[in-house]
């Protein structure tokens, strides 16, 4: 692992730390390296200067070794980042909620005690700490495409105020600067925009897809987004995998996702500079995963070496690969000793 990578994910960021402090998730501190890594990618593409003729850019982020909490933590982080740091729109909406409230009946009083009051106490220190800088343009918005269950976390990790930071689900025309979409495709968005007057159409800068192999996610390809025609600059694809890094699978995903979204032929997909992934060492470092080692002692008088290895790896998820790794770990001295043993046991061994 390169030193620059470690410096990047362990670096300082007022924005990342403020968002983490605002989150409720029990794994938010463990996820800091992961969030720093993804945040760096997002900021790079949001600030990247590109030609008008370049069209929509599709950064594909393929993430191996992701724990079961990785997807939901990144989603909550991204909601807070895009609503609070993109432009002044959401901040002004939240600031208006801090004023005095006149409670005219018992129902309003109960609501204030159970929800409105705690929300005001939650949002007040956040707004005070926000820097007066923004990463997007006023009046513009972003879209996150994800599953409904991605927002349904356990009670311990639940942020009861998370819905305050985005508009009504599947509504891309609300006054909020962030829209969450579960059940609409790129075609549905295009038809919705087609029914609006030009001045009423929202200005959508970026689309963020938390990839699942379904109709909604797969619909946001290059041709479909171009037909939406509202100035989309980037369409981020986050592909989460709990499996360890494997070069073959990474290459396979690079081809399939490159053909599905930017619609590249295989040769161009393999050369796609906007495909981003992690090595096995880097991904384990991001999620603080320890490397588990297993030592097997085989006595010198063991005649059934092959059977012993087969027994050792019979419960492995990747037995062939693990046997290959074991073979590669034998150095010249160990191989020489093993050959001596074979010649002793089998005098006619060549």
Coordinates of C-alpha atoms in Angstrom, one line a residue:
X1 CA 0.0 0.0 0.0
X2 CA 1.4 3.4 -1.0
X3 CA 2.1 6.0 1.7
X4 CA 0.1 8.6 -0.3
X5 CA -3.1 6.5 0.1
X6 CA -2.7 6.2 3.9
X7 CA -2.1 10.0 4.1
X8 CA -5.2 10.6 2.1
X9 CA -7.6 8.5 4.1
X10 CA -6.1 9.6 7.5
X11 CA -5.9 13.3 6.5
X12 CA -7.9 16.2 8.1
X13 CA -11.2 17.4 6.7
X14 CA -13.5 19.8 8.5
X15 CA -16.3 18.8 6.2
X16 CA -16.0 15.0 6.8
X17 CA -15.6 15.4 10.5
X18 CA -18.6 17.7 10.8
X19 CA -20.8 15.3 8.9
X20 CA -19.6 12.3 11.0
X21 CA -20.3 14.2 14.2
X22 CA -23.9 14.9 12.8
X23 CA -24.5 11.2 12.1
X24 CA -26.1 8.7 14.5
X25 CA -24.6 5.5 13.1
X26 CA -22.7 3.3 15.6
X27 CA -20.0 2.6 12.9
X28 CA -19.5 6.2 11.8
X29 CA -16.0 6.6 13.5
X30 CA -14.9 3.2 12.1
X31 CA -15.9 4.4 8.7
X32 CA -13.9 7.6 8.6
X33 CA -11.1 6.2 6.4
X34 CA -13.7 4.8 4.0
X35 CA -15.7 8.1 3.9
X36 CA -12.5 10.1 3.4
X37 CA -11.6 7.9 0.4
X38 CA -15.1 8.2 -1.2
X39 CA -15.3 11.9 -0.4
X40 CA -12.1 12.6 -2.2
X41 CA -13.4 10.9 -5.3
X42 CA -16.7 12.9 -5.2
X43 CA -14.9 16.2 -4.7
X44 CA -12.5 15.5 -7.5
X45 CA -15.3 15.0 -10.0
X46 CA -17.5 17.8 -8.7
X47 CA -14.7 20.3 -9.2
X48 CA -13.2 18.8 -12.4
X49 CA -13.2 21.1 -15.4
X50 CA -14.4 19.4 -18.5
X51 CA -15.3 20.4 -22.0
X52 CA -18.9 20.8 -23.1
X53 CA -18.4 18.2 -25.7
X54 CA -17.3 15.6 -23.2
X55 CA -20.9 14.7 -22.2
X56 CA -21.8 12.9 -19.0
X57 CA -19.0 11.4 -17.0
X58 CA -19.6 8.0 -15.3
X59 CA -17.2 7.5 -12.4
X60 CA -17.6 3.8 -11.4
X61 CA -16.4 3.1 -7.8
X62 CA -16.0 -0.7 -7.3
X63 CA -15.6 -1.4 -3.5
X64 CA -14.4 -4.9 -2.3
X65 CA -14.4 -6.1 1.3
X66 CA -17.3 -3.8 2.3
X67 CA -18.9 -4.7 5.7
X68 CA -22.6 -4.9 5.9
X69 CA -22.8 -1.4 7.3
X70 CA -20.7 0.2 4.6
X71 CA -23.5 0.9 2.2
X72 CA -25.9 2.6 4.7
X73 CA -23.1 4.7 6.3
X74 CA -22.0 6.1 2.9
X75 CA -25.6 6.8 2.0
X76 CA -26.3 8.8 5.2
X77 CA -23.0 10.6 4.8
X78 CA -23.8 11.5 1.2
X79 CA -27.3 12.8 2.1
X80 CA -25.8 15.2 4.6
X81 CA -23.0 16.3 2.3
X82 CA -25.2 17.1 -0.7
X83 CA -27.9 18.8 1.3
X84 CA -25.8 20.9 3.6
X85 CA -22.6 21.6 1.6
X86 CA -23.9 21.8 -2.0
X87 CA -25.6 25.2 -1.9
X88 CA -27.4 27.6 0.4
X89 CA -30.8 26.2 -0.4
X90 CA -31.2 23.6 2.4
X91 CA -29.4 25.7 5.0
X92 CA -32.0 28.5 4.5
X93 CA -34.9 26.1 4.8
X94 CA -33.4 24.7 8.1
X95 CA -32.6 28.2 9.4
X96 CA -36.2 29.2 9.2
X97 CA -37.2 26.3 11.4
X98 CA -35.1 27.8 14.3
X99 CA -37.6 30.6 15.0
X100 CA -40.1 30.8 17.7
X101 CA -43.2 28.6 17.5
X102 CA -46.7 29.3 18.6
X103 CA -48.5 26.2 19.8
X104 CA -52.2 26.7 19.5
X105 CA -53.5 23.2 20.4
X106 CA -52.5 20.1 22.3
X107 CA -51.7 18.1 19.1
X108 CA -49.1 20.7 18.1
X109 CA -47.7 20.7 21.6
X110 CA -47.2 16.9 21.6
X111 CA -45.5 17.1 18.1
X112 CA -43.2 19.8 19.3
X113 CA -42.1 17.8 22.4
X114 CA -41.6 14.5 20.5
X115 CA -40.1 15.7 17.2
X116 CA -39.8 19.5 16.4
X117 CA -38.1 20.4 19.7
X118 CA -35.4 17.6 19.5
X119 CA -34.9 18.4 15.8
X120 CA -34.2 22.1 16.5
X121 CA -31.7 21.1 19.2
X122 CA -30.1 18.7 16.8
X123 CA -29.8 21.1 13.8
X124 CA -28.8 24.3 15.7
X125 CA -25.2 23.4 16.5
X126 CA -24.7 21.9 13.0
X127 CA -25.8 25.2 11.2
X128 CA -23.5 27.2 13.5
X129 CA -20.4 25.1 12.5
X130 CA -21.1 25.1 8.7
X131 CA -18.5 27.0 6.7
X132 CA -19.8 29.7 4.4
X133 CA -18.5 27.9 1.3
X134 CA -20.4 25.6 -1.2
X135 CA -19.4 23.0 -3.7
X136 CA -22.3 23.6 -6.1
X137 CA -24.4 26.3 -7.7
X138 CA -27.5 27.9 -6.2
X139 CA -30.7 26.6 -7.5
X140 CA -29.2 23.3 -8.7
X141 CA -29.8 19.8 -7.2
X142 CA -28.6 16.2 -7.1
X143 CA -30.3 12.8 -7.3
X144 CA -29.5 9.7 -5.3
X145 CA -30.9 6.4 -6.6
X146 CA -31.0 3.7 -4.0
X147 CA -33.3 1.0 -2.5
X148 CA -35.9 1.8 0.1
X149 CA -34.3 -0.6 2.5
X150 CA -31.0 1.3 2.3
X151 CA -32.6 3.9 4.5
X152 CA -34.2 1.4 6.9
X153 CA -31.5 0.9 9.6
X154 CA -31.7 -0.6 13.0
X155 CA -33.1 1.5 15.9
X156 CA -29.7 1.9 17.3
X157 CA -28.3 3.4 14.1
X158 CA -31.5 5.3 13.0
X159 CA -31.4 9.0 12.4
X160 CA -35.0 10.1 12.9
X161 CA -34.3 13.4 11.2
X162 CA -32.7 12.1 8.0
X163 CA -35.8 12.9 6.0
X164 CA -35.4 16.6 6.7
X165 CA -32.4 16.7 4.4
X166 CA -34.1 15.6 1.1
X167 CA -37.4 16.1 -0.6
X168 CA -40.3 13.7 -1.0
X169 CA -39.2 10.3 -2.3
X170 CA -39.3 10.1 -6.1
X171 CA -40.1 13.8 -6.5
X172 CA -37.4 15.5 -8.5
X173 CA -39.3 18.8 -8.8
X174 CA -39.5 19.7 -5.1
X175 CA -37.8 22.8 -3.6
X176 CA -35.1 20.7 -2.0
X177 CA -31.6 20.5 -3.4
X178 CA -31.5 16.7 -3.0
X179 CA -33.9 14.1 -4.4
X180 CA -34.0 10.4 -3.3
X181 CA -35.4 8.0 -5.9
X182 CA -36.4 4.4 -5.2
X183 CA -38.9 3.4 -7.9
X184 CA -38.5 5.7 -10.9
X185 CA -36.3 5.1 -14.0
X186 CA -34.5 7.6 -16.2
X187 CA -37.4 7.3 -18.6
X188 CA -39.8 8.4 -15.9
X189 CA -37.7 11.4 -15.1
X190 CA -37.5 12.3 -18.8
X191 CA -41.3 12.1 -19.1
X192 CA -41.8 14.2 -16.0
X193 CA -39.5 16.9 -17.2
X194 CA -41.1 16.8 -20.7
X195 CA -44.4 17.8 -19.1
X196 CA -42.9 21.0 -17.5
X197 CA -42.2 24.4 -19.0
X198 CA -38.5 25.1 -19.7
X199 CA -38.2 27.6 -16.8
X200 CA -39.8 25.1 -14.4
X201 CA -37.4 22.2 -15.1
X202 CA -35.0 21.5 -12.2
X203 CA -31.2 21.9 -12.9
X204 CA -29.8 18.4 -12.1
X205 CA -26.0 18.4 -11.8
X206 CA -25.1 14.9 -10.6
X207 CA -26.8 11.5 -10.1
X208 CA -25.5 9.1 -7.5
X209 CA -26.4 5.4 -7.9
X210 CA -26.1 2.9 -5.1
X211 CA -26.0 0.0 -7.5
X212 CA -28.4 -2.9 -7.3
X213 CA -29.1 -5.0 -10.4
X214 CA -32.6 -3.8 -11.1
X215 CA -34.6 -1.9 -13.7
X216 CA -34.3 1.4 -11.9
X217 CA -30.5 1.4 -11.5
X218 CA -29.8 -0.1 -15.0
X219 CA -31.9 2.6 -16.7
X220 CA -29.4 5.4 -16.0
X221 CA -27.1 4.8 -19.0
X222 CA -25.4 7.3 -21.2
X223 CA -28.1 7.5 -23.8
X224 CA -31.0 7.8 -21.3
X225 CA -29.3 10.6 -19.3
X226 CA -28.6 12.5 -22.5
X227 CA -32.3 12.4 -23.4
X228 CA -33.1 13.9 -19.9
X229 CA -31.2 16.9 -21.2
X230 CA -31.0 19.1 -18.0
X231 CA -27.2 19.4 -17.8
X232 CA -26.2 16.3 -15.8
X233 CA -22.4 16.4 -15.5
X234 CA -21.6 13.2 -13.5
X235 CA -23.4 9.9 -12.8
X236 CA -21.6 8.1 -10.0
X237 CA -22.0 4.3 -9.7
X238 CA -21.2 2.8 -6.3
X239 CA -20.8 -1.0 -6.5
X240 CA -20.5 -2.7 -3.1
X241 CA -19.1 -6.2 -2.7
X242 CA -18.4 -8.1 0.5
X243 CA -16.0 -10.4 -1.3
X244 CA -12.3 -9.8 -1.2
X245 CA -10.4 -8.2 -4.1
X246 CA -10.0 -10.6 -7.0
X247 CA -8.4 -9.4 -10.2
X248 CA -10.6 -11.6 -12.4
X249 CA -13.9 -10.4 -10.8
X250 CA -12.7 -6.8 -10.9
X251 CA -11.9 -7.1 -14.6
X252 CA -15.3 -8.7 -15.2
X253 CA -17.1 -5.8 -13.4
X254 CA -15.1 -3.2 -15.3
X255 CA -16.3 -4.6 -18.6
X256 CA -19.9 -5.2 -17.5
X257 CA -20.4 -1.8 -15.8
X258 CA -18.5 0.0 -18.5
X259 CA -20.7 -1.4 -21.1
X260 CA -23.9 -0.9 -19.1
X261 CA -23.6 2.8 -18.1
X262 CA -21.1 4.7 -20.3
X263 CA -22.0 2.1 -23.0
X264 CA -18.4 1.3 -23.9
X265 CA -17.2 -1.7 -26.0
X266 CA -15.0 -4.2 -24.1
X267 CA -11.7 -2.8 -25.2
X268 CA -12.6 0.8 -24.2
X269 CA -14.2 -0.4 -21.0
X270 CA -10.9 -2.0 -19.9
X271 CA -9.1 1.2 -20.6
X272 CA -11.7 3.4 -18.8
X273 CA -9.9 5.8 -16.6
X274 CA -13.1 6.6 -14.6
X275 CA -13.2 3.1 -13.1
X276 CA -11.9 3.3 -9.5
X277 CA -11.3 0.4 -7.2
X278 CA -9.1 -0.7 -4.3
X279 CA -6.4 -3.4 -3.9
X280 CA -7.0 -6.1 -1.3
X281 CA -4.6 -4.4 1.1
X282 CA -6.1 -0.9 0.6
X283 CA -9.7 -2.2 1.2
X284 CA -8.8 -4.1 4.3
X285 CA -7.0 -1.0 5.6
X286 CA -10.1 1.2 5.0
X287 CA -12.3 -1.0 7.0
X288 CA -9.8 -2.0 9.7
X289 CA -10.0 -5.7 8.7
X290 CA -7.3 -7.9 10.2
X291 CA -5.6 -10.6 8.0
X292 CA -6.3 -14.0 9.4
X293 CA -3.5 -16.6 9.0
X294 CA -3.7 -20.3 9.4
X295 CA -0.5 -22.5 10.1
X296 CA -0.6 -26.2 9.2
X297 CA 2.2 -28.4 10.6
X298 CA 2.8 -31.6 8.5
X299 CA 5.2 -34.1 10.2
X300 CA 8.2 -35.4 8.2
X301 CA 6.8 -38.9 8.1
X302 CA 3.5 -37.8 6.6
X303 CA 2.9 -40.0 3.5
X304 CA -0.4 -38.5 2.5
X305 CA 0.6 -34.9 1.9
X306 CA -2.1 -34.3 -0.8
X307 CA -4.9 -35.7 1.4
X308 CA -3.8 -33.5 4.3
X309 CA -4.0 -30.3 2.1
X310 CA -7.4 -31.4 0.8
X311 CA -8.7 -31.7 4.3
X312 CA -7.2 -28.4 5.3
X313 CA -9.0 -26.5 2.5
X314 CA -12.2 -28.5 2.3
X315 CA -14.1 -25.7 4.0
X316 CA -12.5 -22.9 2.2
X317 CA -14.5 -20.6 -0.1
X318 CA -11.7 -20.6 -2.7
X319 CA -9.9 -23.9 -2.3
X320 CA -8.0 -23.9 -5.6
X321 CA -6.8 -20.3 -5.0
X322 CA -5.7 -21.1 -1.4
X323 CA -3.7 -24.2 -2.6
X324 CA -2.0 -22.0 -5.2
X325 CA -1.1 -19.4 -2.5
X326 CA 0.3 -22.3 -0.4
X327 CA 2.4 -23.5 -3.3
X328 CA 3.8 -20.0 -3.9
X329 CA 4.8 -19.5 -0.3
X330 CA 7.3 -22.3 -0.5
X331 CA 10.8 -20.8 -1.0
X332 CA 13.8 -22.6 -2.5
X333 CA 15.0 -23.9 0.8
X334 CA 11.6 -25.4 1.7
X335 CA 11.3 -27.0 -1.7
X336 CA 14.8 -28.5 -1.4
X337 CA 13.9 -30.0 2.0
X338 CA 10.7 -31.4 0.7
X339 CA 12.5 -33.0 -2.3
X340 CA 15.0 -34.6 0.1
X341 CA 12.0 -36.1 2.0
X342 CA 10.5 -37.4 -1.2
X343 CA 13.8 -39.1 -2.2
X344 CA 14.1 -40.6 1.2
X345 CA 10.6 -42.0 1.1
X346 CA 10.7 -43.0 -2.5
X347 CA 14.2 -44.0 -3.6
X348 CA 13.2 -44.0 -7.3
X349 CA 11.9 -40.4 -7.1
X350 CA 13.5 -38.5 -10.1

